[in-house]
Amino acid sequence: MTSTSPQGAGALRIALVAACPFPSPQGSQVFVGQMADALVSQGHEVHLLTYGQGYRVLDRGYRHHRIRRLPGDDSARSGPTPLKPVLDAMLAKALIDLSRSARIDVVHAHNYEAAAAALVARAATGVPVIYHSHNLLGDELETYFEAPWSQALARRVGRALDRAIPRRADHAIALCEYSAARLVEAGCAKGRLSVLPPAVCDDGPQPSDAAARRRIGAAPEELVVGYCGNLDAYQNLLLLLDAAVELGRQASLPRRVRLVIASHQSARLLEKAARARGLGDEVRLLEVCGYAEARAVVGACDVLALPRRLGSGYPIKLLNYMSAGKAVIVAGCGSKLIRHGVDGLVVADDDAAALAGAIARCAGDPALVEALGAEARRTYLTSLTWEALLARLAPIYRSVTAGVAAAA
């Protein structure tokens, strides 16, 4: 492979590494893809290295490299699979080859498996590693298991990985102060750790769309409360169903509430859970394909809800909701960003009655819904755009690459 020169002073050859299928409608993958676009727009030469599942992106200005897809590879689902160690070894080999052939200046690795591959590549090539933390495994890995013994084992393994990987990077980036504190506890040096909230592209405000509401069967007078994203257990979506049950017990709701949960994943388990709770037409479970369909569902909603508990993760979808100018109701995870009563409503983790109460409050106060949505968009434009993020990322790149130059 030959490599052209990056354009402009300070431009670098950057390898973005993500151990996941690409492209994919999931939040982290969208975030990484948009980061590649944003870095290219600043003159950097960007190489994006991912798993083999998905398809090769050719027309975005960056170079997309994929490892070979193996038989049985179903890495589209988040969480551990027996095949992932093999895929990660292939990712490390591909990154070593890429670092040498493209004369990479810095590897920017997203999440654990990519960071592990990047550390292996650094040992072989000397290219510095920036680790971009999307979550901590000590509080997420167990959510992929059901048996108590397996959850306990996953928790121990997750914490061991939290202590083993991030602190070895040349610099680590956390998405929030909560995660930064956990990374310091796990051994990351404060001087090599930055807190940078994520960013998403601005697709503009999205007022309630009558046509989109008709497509999902919502009447104009209803309050449509939505969730749009993956259905993994850590999203805590059963709480939304429990809140719907609570709302059904209220005899004096100002208007009917319809709950819409949309995802690219099968909602079979949620359908079963909804039936078990006696829920019917008041809950709609939709399968969507691609960002345009997901955004149409967002447009049909008056309010978006995120019941995810406080933890190290950061719901990228929340930024999409805020960019669209939608009112949001969040539990602990979203509370890292949302100010209660200002740009959204915040409820306690796992409190279905509180979530139902917040929804009922929105049903009775359209002016509040409008005001929360407008303020959410202002918050987004102030601090959650790519311009804001790249301005804070540039000094980290300079620091890490300068350290390598000084050591040479």
mmCIF file of C-alpha atoms in Angstrom:
data_model
loop_
_atom_site.group_PDB
_atom_site.id
_atom_site.type_symbol
_atom_site.label_atom_id
_atom_site.label_comp_id
_atom_site.label_asym_id
_atom_site.label_seq_id
_atom_site.Cartn_x
_atom_site.Cartn_y
_atom_site.Cartn_z
ATOM 1 C CA MET A 1 0.000 0.000 0.000
ATOM 2 C CA THR A 2 1.218 3.520 -0.705
ATOM 3 C CA SER A 3 0.280 6.501 1.436
ATOM 4 C CA THR A 4 -0.326 10.057 0.333
ATOM 5 C CA SER A 5 0.690 12.938 2.580
ATOM 6 C CA PRO A 6 -1.878 14.412 4.954
ATOM 7 C CA GLN A 7 -2.885 17.940 4.042
ATOM 8 C CA GLY A 8 -1.935 21.000 6.087
ATOM 9 C CA ALA A 9 0.220 21.783 9.090
ATOM 10 C CA GLY A 10 -0.353 19.371 11.922
ATOM 11 C CA ALA A 11 -2.195 16.872 9.754
ATOM 12 C CA LEU A 12 -1.553 13.269 10.714
ATOM 13 C CA ARG A 13 -1.942 9.744 9.450
ATOM 14 C CA ILE A 14 -4.482 8.317 11.867
ATOM 15 C CA ALA A 15 -5.671 4.733 12.233
ATOM 16 C CA LEU A 16 -9.127 4.598 13.755
ATOM 17 C CA VAL A 17 -9.746 1.079 15.031
ATOM 18 C CA ALA A 18 -13.108 -0.334 16.061
ATOM 19 C CA ALA A 19 -13.631 -4.015 16.874
ATOM 20 C CA CYS A 20 -17.110 -4.224 15.426
ATOM 21 C CA PRO A 21 -18.975 -4.581 12.143
ATOM 22 C CA PHE A 22 -19.064 -1.460 10.017
ATOM 23 C CA PRO A 23 -21.153 0.303 8.974
ATOM 24 C CA SER A 24 -23.881 -0.384 11.488
ATOM 25 C CA PRO A 25 -26.773 1.714 12.887
ATOM 26 C CA GLN A 26 -25.550 1.272 16.473
ATOM 27 C CA GLY A 27 -24.410 4.342 18.378
ATOM 28 C CA SER A 28 -20.710 3.551 18.744
ATOM 29 C CA GLN A 29 -20.326 2.635 15.083
ATOM 30 C CA VAL A 30 -22.121 5.803 13.980
ATOM 31 C CA PHE A 31 -19.864 7.807 16.311
ATOM 32 C CA VAL A 32 -16.685 6.254 14.897
ATOM 33 C CA GLY A 33 -17.818 6.741 11.299
ATOM 34 C CA GLN A 34 -18.647 10.375 11.909
ATOM 35 C CA MET A 35 -15.297 10.857 13.657
ATOM 36 C CA ALA A 36 -13.555 9.545 10.536
ATOM 37 C CA ASP A 37 -15.485 12.040 8.413
ATOM 38 C CA ALA A 38 -14.706 14.902 10.782
ATOM 39 C CA LEU A 39 -10.978 14.129 10.908
ATOM 40 C CA VAL A 40 -10.805 13.935 7.117
ATOM 41 C CA SER A 41 -12.450 17.362 6.917
ATOM 42 C CA GLN A 42 -9.506 18.726 8.941
ATOM 43 C CA GLY A 43 -6.943 17.399 6.472
ATOM 44 C CA HIS A 44 -5.893 14.248 8.307
ATOM 45 C CA GLU A 45 -5.294 11.022 6.405
ATOM 46 C CA VAL A 46 -7.644 8.580 8.101
ATOM 47 C CA HIS A 47 -7.618 4.788 7.922
ATOM 48 C CA LEU A 48 -10.580 3.027 9.539
ATOM 49 C CA LEU A 49 -9.968 -0.618 10.495
ATOM 50 C CA THR A 50 -12.932 -2.786 11.545
ATOM 51 C CA TYR A 51 -14.176 -6.359 11.665
ATOM 52 C CA GLY A 52 -15.146 -8.030 8.401
ATOM 53 C CA GLN A 53 -18.901 -7.952 8.881
ATOM 54 C CA GLY A 54 -20.649 -5.127 7.033
ATOM 55 C CA TYR A 55 -19.327 -3.740 3.768
ATOM 56 C CA ARG A 56 -16.373 -1.676 2.662
ATOM 57 C CA VAL A 57 -17.070 2.057 2.656
ATOM 58 C CA LEU A 58 -15.522 3.635 -0.430
ATOM 59 C CA ASP A 59 -16.786 7.175 -0.822
ATOM 60 C CA ARG A 60 -16.256 9.001 2.465
ATOM 61 C CA GLY A 61 -12.735 10.380 2.110
ATOM 62 C CA TYR A 62 -11.187 7.915 4.527
ATOM 63 C CA ARG A 63 -9.838 4.454 3.736
ATOM 64 C CA HIS A 64 -11.866 1.616 5.167
ATOM 65 C CA HIS A 65 -9.973 -1.604 5.875
ATOM 66 C CA ARG A 66 -11.710 -4.778 7.047
ATOM 67 C CA ILE A 67 -10.322 -8.031 8.333
ATOM 68 C CA ARG A 68 -11.547 -11.188 6.631
ATOM 69 C CA ARG A 69 -14.976 -12.333 7.774
ATOM 70 C CA LEU A 70 -14.881 -15.834 9.187
ATOM 71 C CA PRO A 71 -17.632 -18.465 8.907
ATOM 72 C CA GLY A 72 -19.970 -18.118 11.883
ATOM 73 C CA ASP A 73 -18.998 -14.493 12.530
ATOM 74 C CA ASP A 74 -22.087 -12.789 13.942
ATOM 75 C CA SER A 75 -20.326 -9.885 15.587
ATOM 76 C CA ALA A 76 -23.266 -7.554 14.868
ATOM 77 C CA ARG A 77 -24.524 -8.279 18.360
ATOM 78 C CA SER A 78 -22.800 -6.480 21.208
ATOM 79 C CA GLY A 79 -21.118 -8.569 23.866
ATOM 80 C CA PRO A 80 -18.704 -11.494 23.998
ATOM 81 C CA THR A 81 -18.769 -14.382 21.525
ATOM 82 C CA PRO A 82 -16.417 -17.389 21.215
ATOM 83 C CA LEU A 83 -15.128 -16.090 17.888
ATOM 84 C CA LYS A 84 -14.136 -12.608 19.038
ATOM 85 C CA PRO A 85 -10.648 -13.521 20.384
ATOM 86 C CA VAL A 86 -9.827 -14.864 16.931
ATOM 87 C CA LEU A 87 -11.200 -11.744 15.264
ATOM 88 C CA ASP A 88 -9.206 -9.544 17.636
ATOM 89 C CA ALA A 89 -5.977 -11.409 16.837
ATOM 90 C CA MET A 90 -6.705 -10.845 13.147
ATOM 91 C CA LEU A 91 -7.395 -7.184 13.916
ATOM 92 C CA ALA A 92 -4.007 -6.820 15.644
ATOM 93 C CA LYS A 93 -2.201 -8.420 12.697
ATOM 94 C CA ALA A 94 -4.009 -6.157 10.239
ATOM 95 C CA LEU A 95 -3.171 -3.092 12.336
ATOM 96 C CA ILE A 96 0.536 -3.982 12.429
ATOM 97 C CA ASP A 97 0.546 -4.298 8.649
ATOM 98 C CA LEU A 98 -1.418 -1.060 8.229
ATOM 99 C CA SER A 99 0.797 0.892 10.647
ATOM 100 C CA ARG A 100 3.870 -0.062 8.662
ATOM 101 C CA SER A 101 2.512 0.284 5.147
ATOM 102 C CA ALA A 102 0.659 3.562 5.696
ATOM 103 C CA ARG A 103 3.265 4.997 8.120
ATOM 104 C CA ILE A 104 0.603 5.685 10.722
ATOM 105 C CA ASP A 105 1.374 8.469 13.226
ATOM 106 C CA VAL A 106 -1.188 7.535 15.878
ATOM 107 C CA VAL A 107 -3.697 4.751 16.519
ATOM 108 C CA HIS A 108 -7.035 5.884 17.939
ATOM 109 C CA ALA A 109 -8.702 2.764 19.346
ATOM 110 C CA HIS A 110 -12.358 2.662 20.301
ATOM 111 C CA ASN A 111 -13.230 0.352 23.177
ATOM 112 C CA TYR A 112 -11.454 -2.618 24.677
ATOM 113 C CA GLU A 113 -10.870 -5.106 21.919
ATOM 114 C CA ALA A 114 -9.558 -2.430 19.585
ATOM 115 C CA ALA A 115 -7.318 -1.110 22.363
ATOM 116 C CA ALA A 116 -5.920 -4.569 23.014
ATOM 117 C CA ALA A 117 -5.147 -4.963 19.316
ATOM 118 C CA ALA A 118 -3.582 -1.495 19.278
ATOM 119 C CA LEU A 119 -1.320 -2.298 22.230
ATOM 120 C CA VAL A 120 -0.107 -5.419 20.451
ATOM 121 C CA ALA A 121 0.538 -3.342 17.334
ATOM 122 C CA ARG A 122 2.389 -0.712 19.390
ATOM 123 C CA ALA A 123 4.748 -3.364 20.722
ATOM 124 C CA ALA A 124 5.585 -4.291 17.139
ATOM 125 C CA THR A 125 5.668 -0.855 15.535
ATOM 126 C CA GLY A 126 6.063 1.809 18.238
ATOM 127 C CA VAL A 127 3.004 3.731 17.025
ATOM 128 C CA PRO A 128 1.363 5.454 20.030
ATOM 129 C CA VAL A 129 -2.146 4.503 21.140
ATOM 130 C CA ILE A 130 -5.057 6.687 22.189
ATOM 131 C CA TYR A 131 -7.721 4.625 23.933
ATOM 132 C CA HIS A 132 -11.264 6.008 23.579
ATOM 133 C CA SER A 133 -13.404 4.484 26.318
ATOM 134 C CA HIS A 134 -17.072 3.969 25.483
ATOM 135 C CA ASN A 135 -17.779 1.992 28.658
ATOM 136 C CA LEU A 136 -16.139 -0.011 31.428
ATOM 137 C CA LEU A 137 -16.440 -3.757 31.368
ATOM 138 C CA GLY A 138 -16.685 -4.012 35.145
ATOM 139 C CA ASP A 139 -20.255 -2.764 34.987
ATOM 140 C CA GLU A 140 -21.318 -3.869 31.496
ATOM 141 C CA LEU A 141 -19.916 -7.326 30.798
ATOM 142 C CA GLU A 142 -22.221 -9.020 33.303
ATOM 143 C CA THR A 143 -25.320 -7.691 31.511
ATOM 144 C CA TYR A 144 -24.716 -10.183 28.705
ATOM 145 C CA PHE A 145 -25.210 -13.155 31.057
ATOM 146 C CA GLU A 146 -28.232 -14.415 32.979
ATOM 147 C CA ALA A 147 -27.078 -16.942 35.575
ATOM 148 C CA PRO A 148 -25.835 -15.344 38.823
ATOM 149 C CA TRP A 149 -22.588 -17.325 38.769
ATOM 150 C CA SER A 150 -21.837 -16.261 35.194
ATOM 151 C CA GLN A 151 -22.653 -12.636 36.005
ATOM 152 C CA ALA A 152 -20.278 -12.730 38.975
ATOM 153 C CA LEU A 153 -17.524 -14.244 36.844
ATOM 154 C CA ALA A 154 -18.120 -11.686 34.088
ATOM 155 C CA ARG A 155 -17.933 -8.894 36.654
ATOM 156 C CA ARG A 156 -14.539 -10.111 37.886
ATOM 157 C CA VAL A 157 -13.214 -10.558 34.373
ATOM 158 C CA GLY A 158 -14.526 -7.136 33.390
ATOM 159 C CA ARG A 159 -12.832 -5.438 36.320
ATOM 160 C CA ALA A 160 -9.572 -7.228 35.540
ATOM 161 C CA LEU A 161 -9.723 -5.932 31.976
ATOM 162 C CA ASP A 162 -10.519 -2.439 33.286
ATOM 163 C CA ARG A 163 -7.270 -2.598 35.254
ATOM 164 C CA ALA A 164 -5.224 -4.186 32.481
ATOM 165 C CA ILE A 165 -5.914 -2.277 29.276
ATOM 166 C CA PRO A 166 -6.761 1.449 29.558
ATOM 167 C CA ARG A 167 -3.773 2.419 31.718
ATOM 168 C CA ARG A 168 -1.348 1.030 29.146
ATOM 169 C CA ALA A 169 -2.459 3.436 26.417
ATOM 170 C CA ASP A 170 -0.413 6.568 25.775
ATOM 171 C CA HIS A 171 -3.558 8.582 26.461
ATOM 172 C CA ALA A 172 -7.096 7.615 27.444
ATOM 173 C CA ILE A 173 -10.313 9.466 26.679
ATOM 174 C CA ALA A 174 -13.422 9.033 28.827
ATOM 175 C CA LEU A 175 -16.837 10.209 27.721
ATOM 176 C CA CYS A 176 -17.875 11.455 31.157
ATOM 177 C CA GLU A 177 -16.548 12.230 34.628
ATOM 178 C CA TYR A 178 -18.117 9.035 35.999
ATOM 179 C CA SER A 179 -16.039 6.867 33.673
ATOM 180 C CA ALA A 180 -12.931 8.995 34.222
ATOM 181 C CA ALA A 181 -13.137 8.401 37.969
ATOM 182 C CA ARG A 182 -13.481 4.649 37.422
ATOM 183 C CA LEU A 183 -10.505 4.652 35.037
ATOM 184 C CA VAL A 184 -8.345 6.451 37.591
ATOM 185 C CA GLU A 185 -9.360 3.838 40.173
ATOM 186 C CA ALA A 186 -8.278 1.212 37.639
ATOM 187 C CA GLY A 187 -4.814 2.704 37.353
ATOM 188 C CA CYS A 188 -4.999 5.354 34.610
ATOM 189 C CA ALA A 189 -2.745 8.328 35.298
ATOM 190 C CA LYS A 190 -4.753 11.551 35.579
ATOM 191 C CA GLY A 191 -2.207 13.369 33.445
ATOM 192 C CA ARG A 192 -2.837 10.990 30.557
ATOM 193 C CA LEU A 193 -6.627 10.982 30.825
ATOM 194 C CA SER A 194 -9.099 13.453 29.287
ATOM 195 C CA VAL A 195 -12.876 13.743 29.513
ATOM 196 C CA LEU A 196 -14.410 14.494 26.126
ATOM 197 C CA PRO A 197 -18.170 14.158 25.683
ATOM 198 C CA PRO A 198 -19.079 12.562 22.345
ATOM 199 C CA ALA A 199 -20.474 14.344 19.310
ATOM 200 C CA VAL A 200 -22.910 13.625 16.515
ATOM 201 C CA CYS A 201 -23.598 15.378 13.235
ATOM 202 C CA ASP A 202 -26.368 17.924 13.297
ATOM 203 C CA ASP A 203 -29.276 16.808 11.139
ATOM 204 C CA GLY A 204 -31.323 19.795 12.251
ATOM 205 C CA PRO A 205 -34.406 20.114 14.425
ATOM 206 C CA GLN A 206 -37.153 17.615 13.787
ATOM 207 C CA PRO A 207 -40.619 18.863 14.764
ATOM 208 C CA SER A 208 -43.425 16.366 15.213
ATOM 209 C CA ASP A 209 -44.161 14.844 11.824
ATOM 210 C CA ALA A 210 -47.834 14.042 11.160
ATOM 211 C CA ALA A 211 -47.067 11.652 8.304
ATOM 212 C CA ALA A 212 -44.533 9.763 10.419
ATOM 213 C CA ARG A 213 -47.093 9.504 13.216
ATOM 214 C CA ARG A 214 -49.650 8.019 10.840
ATOM 215 C CA ARG A 215 -47.118 5.435 9.676
ATOM 216 C CA ILE A 216 -46.698 4.136 13.205
ATOM 217 C CA GLY A 217 -50.451 4.300 13.874
ATOM 218 C CA ALA A 218 -50.363 7.192 16.347
ATOM 219 C CA ALA A 219 -53.286 9.597 16.516
ATOM 220 C CA PRO A 220 -52.602 13.365 16.462
ATOM 221 C CA GLU A 221 -53.909 13.868 19.988
ATOM 222 C CA GLU A 222 -51.745 11.164 21.559
ATOM 223 C CA LEU A 223 -48.449 11.761 23.349
ATOM 224 C CA VAL A 224 -45.924 9.521 21.600
ATOM 225 C CA VAL A 225 -43.035 8.471 23.819
ATOM 226 C CA GLY A 226 -40.249 6.694 21.971
ATOM 227 C CA TYR A 227 -37.019 4.801 22.315
ATOM 228 C CA CYS A 228 -34.864 4.157 19.265
ATOM 229 C CA GLY A 229 -31.727 2.025 19.509
ATOM 230 C CA ASN A 230 -30.395 -1.402 20.376
ATOM 231 C CA LEU A 231 -32.322 -3.746 22.675
ATOM 232 C CA ASP A 232 -29.435 -5.068 24.769
ATOM 233 C CA ALA A 233 -30.193 -5.725 28.431
ATOM 234 C CA TYR A 234 -28.123 -2.789 29.706
ATOM 235 C CA GLN A 235 -30.620 -0.414 28.070
ATOM 236 C CA ASN A 236 -33.099 -1.449 30.799
ATOM 237 C CA LEU A 237 -36.065 -1.281 28.419
ATOM 238 C CA LEU A 238 -38.284 -3.427 30.607
ATOM 239 C CA LEU A 239 -38.611 -0.336 32.775
ATOM 240 C CA LEU A 240 -40.418 1.374 29.900
ATOM 241 C CA LEU A 241 -42.925 -1.482 29.830
ATOM 242 C CA ASP A 242 -43.342 -1.236 33.598
ATOM 243 C CA ALA A 243 -43.956 2.500 33.231
ATOM 244 C CA ALA A 244 -46.624 1.752 30.612
ATOM 245 C CA VAL A 245 -48.326 -0.523 33.128
ATOM 246 C CA GLU A 246 -48.196 2.291 35.705
ATOM 247 C CA LEU A 247 -49.720 4.714 33.227
ATOM 248 C CA GLY A 248 -52.513 2.260 32.517
ATOM 249 C CA ARG A 249 -53.511 2.408 36.166
ATOM 250 C CA GLN A 250 -53.930 6.182 36.063
ATOM 251 C CA ALA A 251 -57.544 7.177 35.422
ATOM 252 C CA SER A 252 -56.896 10.860 34.812
ATOM 253 C CA LEU A 253 -54.206 11.061 32.143
ATOM 254 C CA PRO A 254 -54.635 14.325 30.178
ATOM 255 C CA ARG A 255 -54.296 12.427 26.917
ATOM 256 C CA ARG A 256 -53.511 8.941 25.758
ATOM 257 C CA VAL A 257 -49.866 7.881 25.782
ATOM 258 C CA ARG A 258 -48.421 5.568 23.164
ATOM 259 C CA LEU A 259 -45.050 3.949 23.736
ATOM 260 C CA VAL A 260 -42.929 3.200 20.653
ATOM 261 C CA ILE A 261 -39.743 1.117 20.809
ATOM 262 C CA ALA A 262 -37.858 0.938 17.509
ATOM 263 C CA SER A 263 -34.711 -1.037 16.760
ATOM 264 C CA HIS A 264 -32.819 -2.793 14.003
ATOM 265 C CA GLN A 265 -32.884 -5.873 16.243
ATOM 266 C CA SER A 266 -35.672 -8.389 16.720
ATOM 267 C CA ALA A 267 -38.051 -7.396 19.525
ATOM 268 C CA ARG A 268 -39.289 -10.934 20.172
ATOM 269 C CA LEU A 269 -38.297 -10.923 23.842
ATOM 270 C CA LEU A 270 -39.803 -7.492 24.422
ATOM 271 C CA GLU A 271 -43.039 -8.612 22.756
ATOM 272 C CA LYS A 272 -43.177 -11.527 25.145
ATOM 273 C CA ALA A 273 -42.496 -9.217 28.091
ATOM 274 C CA ALA A 274 -45.202 -6.783 26.980
ATOM 275 C CA ARG A 275 -47.767 -9.586 26.681
ATOM 276 C CA ALA A 276 -46.801 -10.885 30.110
ATOM 277 C CA ARG A 277 -47.601 -7.446 31.512
ATOM 278 C CA GLY A 278 -51.000 -7.337 29.781
ATOM 279 C CA LEU A 279 -49.925 -4.534 27.476
ATOM 280 C CA GLY A 280 -51.567 -4.249 24.088
ATOM 281 C CA ASP A 281 -52.024 -1.479 21.573
ATOM 282 C CA GLU A 282 -50.509 1.166 23.850
ATOM 283 C CA VAL A 283 -47.069 -0.268 23.059
ATOM 284 C CA ARG A 284 -45.723 -0.487 19.500
ATOM 285 C CA LEU A 285 -42.528 -2.449 18.762
ATOM 286 C CA LEU A 286 -41.047 -1.533 15.389
ATOM 287 C CA GLU A 287 -38.162 -2.989 13.427
ATOM 288 C CA VAL A 288 -36.352 -0.287 11.471
ATOM 289 C CA CYS A 289 -33.650 -0.560 8.836
ATOM 290 C CA GLY A 290 -31.033 2.165 8.677
ATOM 291 C CA TYR A 291 -30.661 5.659 10.025
ATOM 292 C CA ALA A 292 -33.345 7.257 7.826
ATOM 293 C CA GLU A 293 -36.054 4.953 9.169
ATOM 294 C CA ALA A 294 -34.844 5.428 12.722
ATOM 295 C CA ARG A 295 -34.879 9.191 12.310
ATOM 296 C CA ALA A 296 -38.435 9.008 10.931
ATOM 297 C CA VAL A 297 -39.512 7.260 14.122
ATOM 298 C CA VAL A 298 -37.811 9.974 16.165
ATOM 299 C CA GLY A 299 -39.750 12.515 14.129
ATOM 300 C CA ALA A 300 -43.011 10.822 15.072
ATOM 301 C CA CYS A 301 -42.280 11.112 18.789
ATOM 302 C CA ASP A 302 -43.065 13.967 21.141
ATOM 303 C CA VAL A 303 -40.745 12.690 23.861
ATOM 304 C CA LEU A 304 -37.801 10.253 23.832
ATOM 305 C CA ALA A 305 -37.027 8.134 26.875
ATOM 306 C CA LEU A 306 -33.769 6.520 28.019
ATOM 307 C CA PRO A 307 -34.190 4.242 31.061
ATOM 308 C CA ARG A 308 -30.529 3.137 31.118
ATOM 309 C CA ARG A 309 -29.053 3.117 34.612
ATOM 310 C CA LEU A 310 -26.088 5.196 35.775
ATOM 311 C CA GLY A 311 -22.882 3.554 34.638
ATOM 312 C CA SER A 312 -19.849 4.027 32.474
ATOM 313 C CA GLY A 313 -21.660 3.944 29.151
ATOM 314 C CA TYR A 314 -22.793 7.011 27.274
ATOM 315 C CA PRO A 315 -25.926 6.843 25.119
ATOM 316 C CA ILE A 316 -24.927 8.397 21.795
ATOM 317 C CA LYS A 317 -28.586 8.255 20.778
ATOM 318 C CA LEU A 318 -29.306 10.896 23.413
ATOM 319 C CA LEU A 319 -27.287 13.367 21.348
ATOM 320 C CA ASN A 320 -29.373 12.522 18.289
ATOM 321 C CA TYR A 321 -32.529 13.195 20.266
ATOM 322 C CA MET A 322 -31.145 16.532 21.479
ATOM 323 C CA SER A 323 -29.977 17.526 18.015
ATOM 324 C CA ALA A 324 -33.522 16.851 16.799
ATOM 325 C CA GLY A 325 -34.856 19.225 19.454
ATOM 326 C CA LYS A 326 -36.866 16.559 21.255
ATOM 327 C CA ALA A 327 -37.795 16.553 24.922
ATOM 328 C CA VAL A 328 -36.108 13.670 26.739
ATOM 329 C CA ILE A 329 -36.749 11.731 29.919
ATOM 330 C CA VAL A 330 -33.671 9.934 31.230
ATOM 331 C CA ALA A 331 -32.579 7.789 34.135
ATOM 332 C CA GLY A 332 -29.095 7.803 35.647
ATOM 333 C CA CYS A 333 -27.003 7.320 32.512
ATOM 334 C CA GLY A 334 -28.568 10.293 30.767
ATOM 335 C CA SER A 335 -28.338 12.377 33.932
ATOM 336 C CA LYS A 336 -24.645 12.822 33.197
ATOM 337 C CA LEU A 337 -25.727 15.243 30.507
ATOM 338 C CA ILE A 338 -29.332 16.284 31.122
ATOM 339 C CA ARG A 339 -30.243 18.996 33.651
ATOM 340 C CA HIS A 340 -33.567 18.140 35.251
ATOM 341 C CA GLY A 341 -36.261 20.625 34.315
ATOM 342 C CA VAL A 342 -33.939 22.534 31.975
ATOM 343 C CA ASP A 343 -33.153 20.392 28.918
ATOM 344 C CA GLY A 344 -34.980 17.231 29.985
ATOM 345 C CA LEU A 345 -36.491 15.360 32.892
ATOM 346 C CA VAL A 346 -34.400 13.046 35.086
ATOM 347 C CA VAL A 347 -35.854 10.140 37.069
ATOM 348 C CA ALA A 348 -34.247 7.690 39.471
ATOM 349 C CA ASP A 349 -32.856 4.412 38.180
ATOM 350 C CA ASP A 350 -35.320 1.497 38.094
ATOM 351 C CA ASP A 351 -38.237 3.641 39.299
ATOM 352 C CA ALA A 352 -41.154 2.804 36.999
ATOM 353 C CA ALA A 353 -43.569 5.017 38.942
ATOM 354 C CA ALA A 354 -41.236 8.007 38.589
ATOM 355 C CA LEU A 355 -40.807 7.354 34.873
ATOM 356 C CA ALA A 356 -44.575 7.081 34.462
ATOM 357 C CA GLY A 357 -44.970 10.296 36.438
ATOM 358 C CA ALA A 358 -42.574 12.163 34.168
ATOM 359 C CA ILE A 359 -44.419 10.891 31.097
ATOM 360 C CA ALA A 360 -47.772 11.916 32.607
ATOM 361 C CA ARG A 361 -46.331 15.355 33.318
ATOM 362 C CA CYS A 362 -45.405 15.733 29.653
ATOM 363 C CA ALA A 363 -48.855 14.498 28.599
ATOM 364 C CA GLY A 364 -50.438 17.332 30.551
ATOM 365 C CA ASP A 365 -48.033 20.111 29.614
ATOM 366 C CA PRO A 366 -47.310 20.555 25.880
ATOM 367 C CA ALA A 367 -45.541 23.843 26.568
ATOM 368 C CA LEU A 368 -43.083 22.028 28.837
ATOM 369 C CA VAL A 369 -42.401 19.450 26.124
ATOM 370 C CA GLU A 370 -41.676 22.216 23.633
ATOM 371 C CA ALA A 371 -39.447 24.144 26.034
ATOM 372 C CA LEU A 372 -37.415 21.079 27.040
ATOM 373 C CA GLY A 373 -36.866 20.162 23.404
ATOM 374 C CA ALA A 374 -35.702 23.669 22.495
ATOM 375 C CA GLU A 375 -33.266 23.798 25.397
ATOM 376 C CA ALA A 376 -31.968 20.312 24.602
ATOM 377 C CA ARG A 377 -31.074 21.489 21.114
ATOM 378 C CA ARG A 378 -29.308 24.555 22.523
ATOM 379 C CA THR A 379 -27.246 22.312 24.795
ATOM 380 C CA TYR A 380 -26.345 20.136 21.840
ATOM 381 C CA LEU A 381 -25.245 23.084 19.688
ATOM 382 C CA THR A 382 -23.156 24.497 22.526
ATOM 383 C CA SER A 383 -21.058 21.487 23.431
ATOM 384 C CA LEU A 384 -21.898 18.307 21.534
ATOM 385 C CA THR A 385 -21.013 19.055 17.917
ATOM 386 C CA TRP A 386 -17.978 17.727 16.058
ATOM 387 C CA GLU A 387 -16.478 21.201 15.987
ATOM 388 C CA ALA A 388 -16.516 21.253 19.786
ATOM 389 C CA LEU A 389 -15.045 17.765 20.102
ATOM 390 C CA LEU A 390 -12.258 18.149 17.530
ATOM 391 C CA ALA A 391 -11.089 21.383 19.128
ATOM 392 C CA ARG A 392 -10.410 19.393 22.309
ATOM 393 C CA LEU A 393 -9.041 16.325 20.525
ATOM 394 C CA ALA A 394 -6.326 18.160 18.571
ATOM 395 C CA PRO A 395 -4.098 18.903 21.616
ATOM 396 C CA ILE A 396 -4.241 15.224 22.598
ATOM 397 C CA TYR A 397 -3.006 14.165 19.166
ATOM 398 C CA ARG A 398 -0.221 16.758 19.350
ATOM 399 C CA SER A 399 0.817 15.626 22.812
ATOM 400 C CA VAL A 400 0.916 11.921 21.980
ATOM 401 C CA THR A 401 2.771 12.273 18.684
ATOM 402 C CA ALA A 402 5.195 14.813 20.168
ATOM 403 C CA GLY A 403 6.069 12.296 22.858
ATOM 404 C CA VAL A 404 7.031 9.749 20.230
ATOM 405 C CA ALA A 405 9.101 12.308 18.327
ATOM 406 C CA ALA A 406 10.947 13.318 21.498
ATOM 407 C CA ALA A 407 11.724 9.697 22.325
ATOM 408 C CA ALA A 408 13.081 8.981 18.832
#
